[in-house]
Short mmCIF file of C-alpha atoms in Angstrom, two decimals:
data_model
loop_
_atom_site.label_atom_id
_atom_site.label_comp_id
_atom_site.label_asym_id
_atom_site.label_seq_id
_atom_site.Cartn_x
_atom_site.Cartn_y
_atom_site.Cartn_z
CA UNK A 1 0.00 0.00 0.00
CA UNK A 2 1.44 3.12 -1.38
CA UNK A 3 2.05 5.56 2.01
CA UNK A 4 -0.80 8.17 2.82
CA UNK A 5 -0.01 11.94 3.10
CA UNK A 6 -1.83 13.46 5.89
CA UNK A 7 -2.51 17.41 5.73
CA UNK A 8 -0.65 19.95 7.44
CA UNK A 9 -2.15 20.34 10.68
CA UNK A 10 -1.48 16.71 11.17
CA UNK A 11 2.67 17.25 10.90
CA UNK A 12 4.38 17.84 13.82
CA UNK A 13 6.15 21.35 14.46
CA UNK A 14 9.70 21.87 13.64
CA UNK A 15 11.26 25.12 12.26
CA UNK A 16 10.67 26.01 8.56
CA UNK A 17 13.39 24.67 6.05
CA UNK A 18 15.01 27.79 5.81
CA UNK A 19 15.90 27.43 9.65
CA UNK A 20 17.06 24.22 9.83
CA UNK A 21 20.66 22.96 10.38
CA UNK A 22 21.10 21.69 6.87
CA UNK A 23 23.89 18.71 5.55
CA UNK A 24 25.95 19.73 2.10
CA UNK A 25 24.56 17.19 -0.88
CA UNK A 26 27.64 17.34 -2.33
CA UNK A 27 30.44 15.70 0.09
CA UNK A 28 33.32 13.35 -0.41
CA UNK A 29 30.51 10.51 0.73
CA UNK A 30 28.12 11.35 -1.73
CA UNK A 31 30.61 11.16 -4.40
CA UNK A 32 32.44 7.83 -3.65
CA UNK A 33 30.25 6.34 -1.32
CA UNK A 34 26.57 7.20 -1.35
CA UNK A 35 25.09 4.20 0.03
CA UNK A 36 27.31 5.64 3.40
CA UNK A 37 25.53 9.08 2.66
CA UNK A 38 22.29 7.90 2.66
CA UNK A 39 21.83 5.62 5.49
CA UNK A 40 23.58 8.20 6.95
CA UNK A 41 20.60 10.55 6.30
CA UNK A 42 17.94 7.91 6.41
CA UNK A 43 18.99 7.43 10.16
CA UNK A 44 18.82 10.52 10.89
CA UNK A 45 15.44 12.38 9.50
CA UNK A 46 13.51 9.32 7.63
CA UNK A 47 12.89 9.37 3.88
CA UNK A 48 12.91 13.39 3.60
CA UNK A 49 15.99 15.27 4.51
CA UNK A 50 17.11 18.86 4.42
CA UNK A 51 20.40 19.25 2.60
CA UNK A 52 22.20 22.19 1.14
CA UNK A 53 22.57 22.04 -2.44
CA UNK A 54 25.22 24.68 -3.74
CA UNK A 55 23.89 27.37 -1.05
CA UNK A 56 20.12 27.07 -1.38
CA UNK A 57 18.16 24.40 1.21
CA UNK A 58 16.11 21.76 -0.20
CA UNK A 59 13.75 18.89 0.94
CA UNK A 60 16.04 15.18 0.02
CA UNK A 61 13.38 12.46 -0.23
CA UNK A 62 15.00 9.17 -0.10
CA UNK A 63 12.47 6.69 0.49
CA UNK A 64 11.35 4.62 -2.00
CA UNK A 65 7.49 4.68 -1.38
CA UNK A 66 7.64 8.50 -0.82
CA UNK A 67 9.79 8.79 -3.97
CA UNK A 68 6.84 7.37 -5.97
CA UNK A 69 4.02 8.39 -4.58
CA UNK A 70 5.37 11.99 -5.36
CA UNK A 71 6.46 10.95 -8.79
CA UNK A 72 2.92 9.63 -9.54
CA UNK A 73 1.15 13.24 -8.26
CA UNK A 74 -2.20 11.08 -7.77
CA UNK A 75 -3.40 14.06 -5.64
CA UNK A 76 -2.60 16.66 -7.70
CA UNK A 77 0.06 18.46 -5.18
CA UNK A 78 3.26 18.51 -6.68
CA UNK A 79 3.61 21.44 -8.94
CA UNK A 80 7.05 21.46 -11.44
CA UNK A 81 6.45 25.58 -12.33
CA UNK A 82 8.78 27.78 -11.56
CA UNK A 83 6.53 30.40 -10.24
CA UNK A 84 5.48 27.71 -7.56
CA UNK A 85 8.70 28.21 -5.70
CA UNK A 86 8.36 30.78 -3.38
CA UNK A 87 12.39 31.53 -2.37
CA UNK A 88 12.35 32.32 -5.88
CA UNK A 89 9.23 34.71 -6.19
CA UNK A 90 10.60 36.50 -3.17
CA UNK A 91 13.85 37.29 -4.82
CA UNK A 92 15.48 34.96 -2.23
CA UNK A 93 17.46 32.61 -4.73
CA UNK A 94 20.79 34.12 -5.51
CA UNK A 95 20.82 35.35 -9.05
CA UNK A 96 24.39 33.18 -9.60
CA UNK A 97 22.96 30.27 -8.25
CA UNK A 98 24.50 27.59 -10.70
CA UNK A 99 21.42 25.42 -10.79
CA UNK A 100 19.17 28.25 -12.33
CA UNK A 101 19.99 27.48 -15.88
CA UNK A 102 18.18 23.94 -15.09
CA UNK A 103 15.18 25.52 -12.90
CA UNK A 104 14.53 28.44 -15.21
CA UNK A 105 14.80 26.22 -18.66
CA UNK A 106 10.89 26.20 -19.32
CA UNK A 107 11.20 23.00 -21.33
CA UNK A 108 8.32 20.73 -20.57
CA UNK A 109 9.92 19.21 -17.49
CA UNK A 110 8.71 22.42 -15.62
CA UNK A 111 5.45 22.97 -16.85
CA UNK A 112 2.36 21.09 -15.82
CA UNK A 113 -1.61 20.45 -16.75
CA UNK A 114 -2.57 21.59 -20.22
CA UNK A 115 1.17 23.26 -21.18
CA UNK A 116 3.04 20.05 -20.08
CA UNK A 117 0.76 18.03 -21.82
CA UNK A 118 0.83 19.44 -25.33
CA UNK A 119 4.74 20.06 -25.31
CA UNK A 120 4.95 16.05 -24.24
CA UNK A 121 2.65 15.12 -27.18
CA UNK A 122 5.05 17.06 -29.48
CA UNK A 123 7.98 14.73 -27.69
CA UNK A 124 5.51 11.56 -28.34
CA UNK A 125 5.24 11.93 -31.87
CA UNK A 126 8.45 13.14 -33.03
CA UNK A 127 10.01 10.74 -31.24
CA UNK A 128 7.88 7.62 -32.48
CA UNK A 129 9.56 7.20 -35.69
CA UNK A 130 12.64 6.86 -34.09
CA UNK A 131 11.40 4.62 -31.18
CA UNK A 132 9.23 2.23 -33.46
CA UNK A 133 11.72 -0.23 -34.49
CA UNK A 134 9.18 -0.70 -37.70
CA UNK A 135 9.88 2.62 -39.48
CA UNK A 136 12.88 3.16 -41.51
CA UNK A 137 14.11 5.91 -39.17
CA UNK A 138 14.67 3.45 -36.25
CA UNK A 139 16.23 1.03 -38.41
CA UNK A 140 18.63 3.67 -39.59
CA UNK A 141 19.36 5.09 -36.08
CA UNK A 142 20.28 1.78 -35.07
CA UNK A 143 22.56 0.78 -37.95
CA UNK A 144 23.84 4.28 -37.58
CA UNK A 145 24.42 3.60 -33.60
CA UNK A 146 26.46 0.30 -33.92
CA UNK A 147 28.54 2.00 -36.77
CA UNK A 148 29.54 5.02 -34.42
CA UNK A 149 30.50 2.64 -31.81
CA UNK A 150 32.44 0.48 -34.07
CA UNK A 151 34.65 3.41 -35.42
CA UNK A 152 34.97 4.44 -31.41
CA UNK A 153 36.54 1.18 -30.69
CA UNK A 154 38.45 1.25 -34.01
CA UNK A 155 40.02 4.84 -33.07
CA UNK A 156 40.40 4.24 -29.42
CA UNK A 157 42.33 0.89 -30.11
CA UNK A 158 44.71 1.66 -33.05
CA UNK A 159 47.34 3.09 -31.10
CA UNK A 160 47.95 0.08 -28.65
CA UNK A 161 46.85 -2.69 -31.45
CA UNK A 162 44.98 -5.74 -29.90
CA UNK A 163 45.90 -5.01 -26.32
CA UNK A 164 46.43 -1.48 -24.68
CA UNK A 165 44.99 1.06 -22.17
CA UNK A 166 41.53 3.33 -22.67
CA UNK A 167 39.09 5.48 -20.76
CA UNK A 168 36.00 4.38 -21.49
CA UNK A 169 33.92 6.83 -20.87
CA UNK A 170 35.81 9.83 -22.87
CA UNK A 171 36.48 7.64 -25.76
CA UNK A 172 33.52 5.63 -25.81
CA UNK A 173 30.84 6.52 -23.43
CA UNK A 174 30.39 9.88 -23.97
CA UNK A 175 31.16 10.59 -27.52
CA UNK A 176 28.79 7.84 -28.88
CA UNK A 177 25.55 9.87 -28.29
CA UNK A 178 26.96 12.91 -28.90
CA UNK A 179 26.94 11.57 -32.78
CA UNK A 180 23.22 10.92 -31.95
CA UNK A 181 22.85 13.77 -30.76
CA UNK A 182 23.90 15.56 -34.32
CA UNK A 183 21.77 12.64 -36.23
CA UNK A 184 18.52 13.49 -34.15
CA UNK A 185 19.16 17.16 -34.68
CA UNK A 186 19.32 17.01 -38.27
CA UNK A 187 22.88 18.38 -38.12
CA UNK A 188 25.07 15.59 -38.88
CA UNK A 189 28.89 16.26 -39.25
CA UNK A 190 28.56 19.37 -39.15
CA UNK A 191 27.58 20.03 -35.37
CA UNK A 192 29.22 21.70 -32.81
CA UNK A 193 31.11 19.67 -31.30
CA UNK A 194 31.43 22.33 -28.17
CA UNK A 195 27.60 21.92 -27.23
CA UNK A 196 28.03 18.68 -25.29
CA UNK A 197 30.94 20.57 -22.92
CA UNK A 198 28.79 23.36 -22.48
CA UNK A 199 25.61 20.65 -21.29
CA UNK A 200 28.20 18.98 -18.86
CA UNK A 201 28.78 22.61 -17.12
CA UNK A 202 25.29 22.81 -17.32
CA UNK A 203 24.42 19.72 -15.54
CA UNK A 204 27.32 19.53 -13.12
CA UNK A 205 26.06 22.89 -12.04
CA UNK A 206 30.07 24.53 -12.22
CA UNK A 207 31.07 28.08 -11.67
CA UNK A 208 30.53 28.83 -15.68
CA UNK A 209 26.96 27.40 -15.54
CA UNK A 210 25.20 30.64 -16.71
CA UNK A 211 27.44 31.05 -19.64
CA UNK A 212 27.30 27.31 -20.99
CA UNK A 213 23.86 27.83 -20.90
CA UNK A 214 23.70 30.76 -23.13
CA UNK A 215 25.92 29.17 -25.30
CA UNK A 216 23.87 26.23 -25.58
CA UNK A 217 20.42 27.90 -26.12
CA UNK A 218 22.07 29.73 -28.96
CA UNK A 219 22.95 26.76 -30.22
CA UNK A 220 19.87 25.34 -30.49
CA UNK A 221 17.86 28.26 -31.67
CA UNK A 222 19.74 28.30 -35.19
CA UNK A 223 19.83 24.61 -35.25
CA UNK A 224 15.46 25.34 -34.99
CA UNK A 225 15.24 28.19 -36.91
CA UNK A 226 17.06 26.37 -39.66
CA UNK A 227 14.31 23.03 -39.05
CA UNK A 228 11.40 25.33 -39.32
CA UNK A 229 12.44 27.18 -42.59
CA UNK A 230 13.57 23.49 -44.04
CA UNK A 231 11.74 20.77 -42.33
CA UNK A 232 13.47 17.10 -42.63
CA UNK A 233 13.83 13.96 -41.10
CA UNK A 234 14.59 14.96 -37.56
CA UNK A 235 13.76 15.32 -34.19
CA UNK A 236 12.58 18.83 -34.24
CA UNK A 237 10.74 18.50 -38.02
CA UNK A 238 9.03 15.91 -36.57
CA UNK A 239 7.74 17.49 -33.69
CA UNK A 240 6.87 20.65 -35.63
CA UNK A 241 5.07 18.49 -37.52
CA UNK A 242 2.56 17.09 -35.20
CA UNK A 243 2.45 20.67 -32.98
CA UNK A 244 2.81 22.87 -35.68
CA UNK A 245 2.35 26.30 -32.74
CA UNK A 246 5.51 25.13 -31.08
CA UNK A 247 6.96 28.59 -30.72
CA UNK A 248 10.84 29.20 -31.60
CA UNK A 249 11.27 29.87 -27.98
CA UNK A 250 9.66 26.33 -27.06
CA UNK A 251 11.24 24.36 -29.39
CA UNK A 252 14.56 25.05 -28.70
CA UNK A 253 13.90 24.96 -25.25
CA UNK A 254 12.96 21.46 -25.80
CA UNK A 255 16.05 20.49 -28.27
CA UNK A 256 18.54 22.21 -25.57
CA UNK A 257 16.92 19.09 -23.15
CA UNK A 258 17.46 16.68 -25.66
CA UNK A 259 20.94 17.52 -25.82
CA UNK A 260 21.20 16.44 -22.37
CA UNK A 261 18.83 13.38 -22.48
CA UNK A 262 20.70 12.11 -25.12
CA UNK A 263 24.28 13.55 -25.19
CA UNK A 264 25.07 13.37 -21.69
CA UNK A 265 22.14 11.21 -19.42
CA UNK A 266 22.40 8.21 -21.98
CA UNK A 267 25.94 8.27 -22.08
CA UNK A 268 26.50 8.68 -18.64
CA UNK A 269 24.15 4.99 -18.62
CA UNK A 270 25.98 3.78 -21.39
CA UNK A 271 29.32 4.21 -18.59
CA UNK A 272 27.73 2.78 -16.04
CA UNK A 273 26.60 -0.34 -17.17
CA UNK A 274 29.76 -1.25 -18.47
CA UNK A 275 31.42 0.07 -14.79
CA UNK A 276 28.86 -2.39 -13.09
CA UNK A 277 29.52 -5.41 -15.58
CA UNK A 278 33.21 -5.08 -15.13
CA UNK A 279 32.65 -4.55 -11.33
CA UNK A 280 30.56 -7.39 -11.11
CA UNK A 281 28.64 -7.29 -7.96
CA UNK A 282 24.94 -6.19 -8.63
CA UNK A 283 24.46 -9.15 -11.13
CA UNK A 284 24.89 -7.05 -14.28
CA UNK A 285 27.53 -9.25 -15.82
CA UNK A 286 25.37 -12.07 -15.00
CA UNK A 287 22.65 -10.58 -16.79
CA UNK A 288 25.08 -10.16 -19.56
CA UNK A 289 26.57 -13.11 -19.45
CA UNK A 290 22.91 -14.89 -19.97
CA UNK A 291 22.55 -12.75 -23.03
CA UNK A 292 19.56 -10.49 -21.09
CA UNK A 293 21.43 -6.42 -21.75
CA UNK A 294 18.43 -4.75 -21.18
CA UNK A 295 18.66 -6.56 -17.50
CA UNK A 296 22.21 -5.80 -17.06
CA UNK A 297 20.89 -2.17 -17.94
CA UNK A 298 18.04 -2.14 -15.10
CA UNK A 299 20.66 -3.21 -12.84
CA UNK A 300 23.30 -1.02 -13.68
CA UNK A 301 20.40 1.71 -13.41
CA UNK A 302 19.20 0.35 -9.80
CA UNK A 303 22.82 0.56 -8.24
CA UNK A 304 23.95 3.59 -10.27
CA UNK A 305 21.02 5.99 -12.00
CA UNK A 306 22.61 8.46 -14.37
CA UNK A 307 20.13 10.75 -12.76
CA UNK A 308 21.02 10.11 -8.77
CA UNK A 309 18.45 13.45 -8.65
CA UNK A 310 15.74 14.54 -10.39
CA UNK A 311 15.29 18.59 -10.12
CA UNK A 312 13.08 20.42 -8.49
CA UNK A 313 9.12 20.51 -7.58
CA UNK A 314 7.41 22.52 -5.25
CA UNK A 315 4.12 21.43 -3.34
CA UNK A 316 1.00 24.05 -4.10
CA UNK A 317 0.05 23.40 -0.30
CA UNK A 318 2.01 22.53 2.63
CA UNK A 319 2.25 18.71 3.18
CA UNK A 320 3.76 16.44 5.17
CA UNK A 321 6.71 13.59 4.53
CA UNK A 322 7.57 11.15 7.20
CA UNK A 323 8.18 13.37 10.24
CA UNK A 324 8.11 16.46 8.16
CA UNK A 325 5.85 19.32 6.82
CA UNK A 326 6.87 21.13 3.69
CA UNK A 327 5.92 24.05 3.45
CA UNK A 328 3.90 24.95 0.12
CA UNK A 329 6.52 26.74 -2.36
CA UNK A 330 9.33 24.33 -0.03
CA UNK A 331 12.04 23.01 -3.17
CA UNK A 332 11.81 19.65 -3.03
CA UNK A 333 14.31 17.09 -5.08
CA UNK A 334 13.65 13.40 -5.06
CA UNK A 335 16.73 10.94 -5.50
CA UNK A 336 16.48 7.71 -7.08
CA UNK A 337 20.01 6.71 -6.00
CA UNK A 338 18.59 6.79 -2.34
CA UNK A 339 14.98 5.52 -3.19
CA UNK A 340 16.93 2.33 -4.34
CA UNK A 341 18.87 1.87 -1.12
CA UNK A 342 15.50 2.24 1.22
CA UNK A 343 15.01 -0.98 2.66
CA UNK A 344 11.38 -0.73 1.55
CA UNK A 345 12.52 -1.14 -2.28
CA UNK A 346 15.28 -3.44 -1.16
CA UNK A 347 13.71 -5.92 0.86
CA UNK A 348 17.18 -6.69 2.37
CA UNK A 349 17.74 -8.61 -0.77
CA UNK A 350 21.46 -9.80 -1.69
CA UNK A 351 22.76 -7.40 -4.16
CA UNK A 352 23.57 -10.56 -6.93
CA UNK A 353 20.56 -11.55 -6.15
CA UNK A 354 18.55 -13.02 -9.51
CA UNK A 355 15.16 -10.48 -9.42
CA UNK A 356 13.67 -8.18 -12.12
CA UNK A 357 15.01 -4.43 -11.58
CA UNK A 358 12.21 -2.83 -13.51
CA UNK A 359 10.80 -1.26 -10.64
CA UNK A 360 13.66 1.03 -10.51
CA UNK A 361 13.32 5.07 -10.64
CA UNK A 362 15.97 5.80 -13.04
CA UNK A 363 13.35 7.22 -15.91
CA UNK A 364 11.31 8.80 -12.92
CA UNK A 365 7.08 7.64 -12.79
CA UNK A 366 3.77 9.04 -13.39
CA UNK A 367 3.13 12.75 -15.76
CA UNK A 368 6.43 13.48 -16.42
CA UNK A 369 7.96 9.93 -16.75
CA UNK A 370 10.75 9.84 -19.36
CA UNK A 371 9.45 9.52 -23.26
CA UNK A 372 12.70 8.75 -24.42
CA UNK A 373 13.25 5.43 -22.62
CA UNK A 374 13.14 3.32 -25.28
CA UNK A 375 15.83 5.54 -27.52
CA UNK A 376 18.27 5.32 -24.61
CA UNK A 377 17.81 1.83 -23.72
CA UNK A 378 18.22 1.12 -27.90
CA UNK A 379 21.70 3.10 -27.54
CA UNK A 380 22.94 2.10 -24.32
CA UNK A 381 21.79 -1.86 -25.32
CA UNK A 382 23.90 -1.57 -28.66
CA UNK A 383 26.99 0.23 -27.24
CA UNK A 384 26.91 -2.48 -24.53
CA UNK A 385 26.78 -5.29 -26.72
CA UNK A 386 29.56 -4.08 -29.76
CA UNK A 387 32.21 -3.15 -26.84
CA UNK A 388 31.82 -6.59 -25.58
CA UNK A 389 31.42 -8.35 -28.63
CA UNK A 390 34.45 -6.66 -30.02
CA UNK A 391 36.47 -6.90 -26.83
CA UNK A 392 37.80 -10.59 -25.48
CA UNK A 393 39.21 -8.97 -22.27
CA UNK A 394 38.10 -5.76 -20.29
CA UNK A 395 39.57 -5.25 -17.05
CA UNK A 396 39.49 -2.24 -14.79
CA UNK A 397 42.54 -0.09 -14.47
CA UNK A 398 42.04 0.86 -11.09
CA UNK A 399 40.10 -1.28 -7.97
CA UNK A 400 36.33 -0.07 -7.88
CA UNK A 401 36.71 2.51 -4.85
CA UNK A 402 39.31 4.49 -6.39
CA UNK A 403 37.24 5.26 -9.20
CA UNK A 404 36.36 9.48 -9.67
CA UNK A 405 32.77 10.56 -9.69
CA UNK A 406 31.44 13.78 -11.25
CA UNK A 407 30.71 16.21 -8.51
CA UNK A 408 27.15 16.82 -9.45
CA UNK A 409 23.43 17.36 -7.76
CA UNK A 410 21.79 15.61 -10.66
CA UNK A 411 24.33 13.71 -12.22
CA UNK A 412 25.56 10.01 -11.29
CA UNK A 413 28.46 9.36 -13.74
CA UNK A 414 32.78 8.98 -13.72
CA UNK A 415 34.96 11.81 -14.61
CA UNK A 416 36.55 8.50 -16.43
CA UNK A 417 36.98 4.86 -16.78
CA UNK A 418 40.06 3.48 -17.50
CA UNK A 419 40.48 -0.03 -18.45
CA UNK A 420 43.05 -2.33 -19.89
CA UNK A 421 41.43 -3.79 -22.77
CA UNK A 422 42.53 -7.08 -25.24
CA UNK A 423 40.51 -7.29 -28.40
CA UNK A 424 38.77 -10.30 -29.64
CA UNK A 425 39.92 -9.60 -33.42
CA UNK A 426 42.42 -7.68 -35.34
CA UNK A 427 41.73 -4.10 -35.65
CA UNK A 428 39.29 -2.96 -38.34
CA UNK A 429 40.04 -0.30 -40.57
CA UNK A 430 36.48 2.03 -40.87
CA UNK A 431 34.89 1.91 -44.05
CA UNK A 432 33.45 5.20 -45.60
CA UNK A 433 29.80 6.12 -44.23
CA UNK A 434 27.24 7.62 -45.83
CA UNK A 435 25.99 10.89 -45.30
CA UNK A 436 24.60 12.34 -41.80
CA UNK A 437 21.42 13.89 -42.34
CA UNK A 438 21.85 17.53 -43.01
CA UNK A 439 25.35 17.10 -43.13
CA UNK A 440 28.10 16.55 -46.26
CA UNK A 441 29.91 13.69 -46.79
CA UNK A 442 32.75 12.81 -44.65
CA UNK A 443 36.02 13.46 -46.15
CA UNK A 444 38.61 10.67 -45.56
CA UNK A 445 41.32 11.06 -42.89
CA UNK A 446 44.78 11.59 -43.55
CA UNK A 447 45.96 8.41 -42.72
CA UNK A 448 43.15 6.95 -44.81
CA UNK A 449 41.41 5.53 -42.20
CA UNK A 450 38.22 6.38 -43.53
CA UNK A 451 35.10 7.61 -42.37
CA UNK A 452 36.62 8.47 -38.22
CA UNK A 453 36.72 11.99 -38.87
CA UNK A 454 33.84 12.69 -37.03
CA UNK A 455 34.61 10.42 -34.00
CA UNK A 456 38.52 12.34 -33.86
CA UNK A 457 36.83 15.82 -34.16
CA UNK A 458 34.41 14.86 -30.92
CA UNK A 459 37.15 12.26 -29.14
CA UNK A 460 39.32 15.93 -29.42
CA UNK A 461 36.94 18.00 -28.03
CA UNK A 462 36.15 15.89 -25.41
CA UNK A 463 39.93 15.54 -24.78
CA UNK A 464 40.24 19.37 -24.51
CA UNK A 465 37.88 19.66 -22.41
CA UNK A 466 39.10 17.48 -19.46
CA UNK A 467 42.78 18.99 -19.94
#
């Protein structure tokens, strides 16, 4: 039985948030150990906690049942609108605050009722001929997919021949749905490859947040503009399309989330899963190993969501959550990442333990539930399988616990993943690929190596942008 929320009057007294001694989210603990984090929490205040996040106090809820039952919204008493938060109507919310970009993005993720709606039923349709594994588009996507990751491997590889040294997640990980990213878009080769580093400062909420995001929004509006005056087979022409009053405004408010859906949440996934096959202890290399990806993917997403937080919401009334009432206009973030260590999702079950892990949080529940499930699962599932098809040996570089985390409220991901690596085969040599959409054909590489160029432009960016 899902857990009732009394009204207000029912809560006991305690000071309001904005009094209360408050933990910092991000710690050494929450990094590298959250499980520690969270009990630590848990034993503390229950499934809702105050914490700090980057100077601003906000309502943790970490219990699983609480986690849902606000996800689902049955009641009606969760509001994702901006205006709802009342720190922020007051003026209160300092204007450098690096999580604002997120908050004050007006995509459909903070909208609700009749506006929410229509902007998801854009999402819904343009994203159905890319999710319906019957239409030509999905076919291509996925072809397209397992070619990108094939050149990765090819690139990443033909410096240390069949054995060597790589980090997985800047040479793999993370550039493979970037190139989605530009296929979705309409943009192809010729993209901007500087986008994706601007979405990571973005999403790991860094001192340049502000900037990144105006960087990325002007990204996006040309890439819309550009749809709308010449419509093709693409994310945003398709969503035109089937909500043809999509403002300019909306639309690339919407793309500029995409970017990060895509670019940086799958691909964060796509590094996890492989960091909990090769670690090996919450039965995602079993699943693997019994030819079931898509349950080495729940699992990997149970023990390490790419989304450890999902931003903010703001109750219209005040309410109460285990011990606490929240005030109405209180910010409020609910965390997977805990939700999957409550004891109440649990059940105290061994983590190896052979069970379905669909109940998981990772694409969040009820109105605003994640529409692009399937196109990340479809991309994480075929990056998954190539690496270790085209792998025979994948090893970790460095024990599990000294692994780095991203220091991020929203983010679960590595900074890298470094592996030693033996391939199953000789090296390929990448054969020329035909044109992105919207783009020109790829000119061959110096070297002759073919149709990498691409994958070398992004695998440099992305190297640029870590040194």
């Amino acid at each position: 039985m899902e857990p009732q929320i009394p009204q207000a009057e029912a809560a006991p007294a305690h000071p309001p948030l904005e009094s209360l001694a408050v933990q910092p989210l991000l710690n050494r603990d929450y990094e590298t150990r959250p499980a520690v984090f969270y009990e630590r929490l848990r034993a503390e205040y229950g499934p809702v906690a105050p914490v700090d996040v980057l100077g601003v106090p906000v309502w943790l809820v970490i219990g699983y049942p609480q986690t849902l039952e606000i996800l689902r919204d049955s009641r009606g008493v969760w509001s994702r609108r901006l205006d709802s938060w009342r720190a922020y109507r007051e003026g209160a919310v300092p204007a450098d605050w690096p999580l604002l970009p997120v908050v004050e993005s007006d995509n459909c993720g903070f909208r609700d009722g009749a506006d929410s709606t229509r902007l998801r039923s854009a999402w819904s349709e343009g994203l159905r001929p890319f999710q319906d594994r019957t239409r030509p588009e999905a076919k291509a996507l996925e072809e397209a997919v397992r070619r990108y990751a094939d050149e990765l491997i090819d690139v990443l590889a033909e410096n240390g021949g069949r054995t060597g040294y790589a980090d997985l997640a800047a040479q793999y990980a993370r550039p493979l749905p970037l190139m989605v990213v530009g296929r979705l878009l309409g943009t192809g080769a010729d993209e901007d490859d500087g986008l994706i580093v601007d979405l990571w400062r973005v999403l790991d909420a860094g001192p340049d947040a502000h900037e990144a995001s105006t960087r990325l929004l002007a990204r996006m509006a040309g890439v819309c503009a550009a749809r709308a005056a010449s419509p093709g087979q693409d994310l945003p022409s398709y969503m035109l399309a089937a909500v043809p009053d999509l403002t300019a405004e909306e639309l690339t408010g919407e793309m500029a989330m995409m970017t990060g859906l895509v670019g940086d949440v799958t691909g964060t996934l796509i590094c996890n899963t492989i960091t909990e096959v090769l670690i090996g202890e919450t039965g995602a290399r079993d699943s693997l190993s019994a030819g079931m990806i898509q349950e080495a993917i729940n699992r990997a997403s149970t023990a390490n969501p790419p989304m450890a937080n999902l931003a903010f919401r703001w109750p219209r009334s005040d309410v109460r959550v285990g011990r606490f009432q929240i005030a109405a206009g209180d910010p409020v973030m609910v965390s997977p990442a805990a939700a999957h260590l409550d004891p109440a999702f649990t059940g105290n079950a061994a983590p190896d333990s052979i069970y379905s892990s669909r109940a998981h949080l990772a694409w969040s529940a009820g109105p605003h539930a994640c529409l692009g499930r399937d196109l990340a699962t479809t991309i994480t599932t075929i990056a998954v399988e190539r690496l270790f098809e085209r792998f025979a040996g994948l090893r970790l570089a460095l024990p599990p616990d000294q692994l780095a985390w991203r220091s991020s409220p929203l983010i679960r991901g590595l900074r890298s993943l470094p592996v030693d690596y033996e391939l199953a085969g000789e090296l390929r040599r990448a054969a020329p690929a035909a044109p992105e959409p919207g783009g020109s054909p790829q000119e061959p590489d110096r070297d002759g190596s073919g149709s990498a160029s691409l994958v070398r432009r992004i695998l440099r960016t992305i190297r640029l942008s870590q040194g």
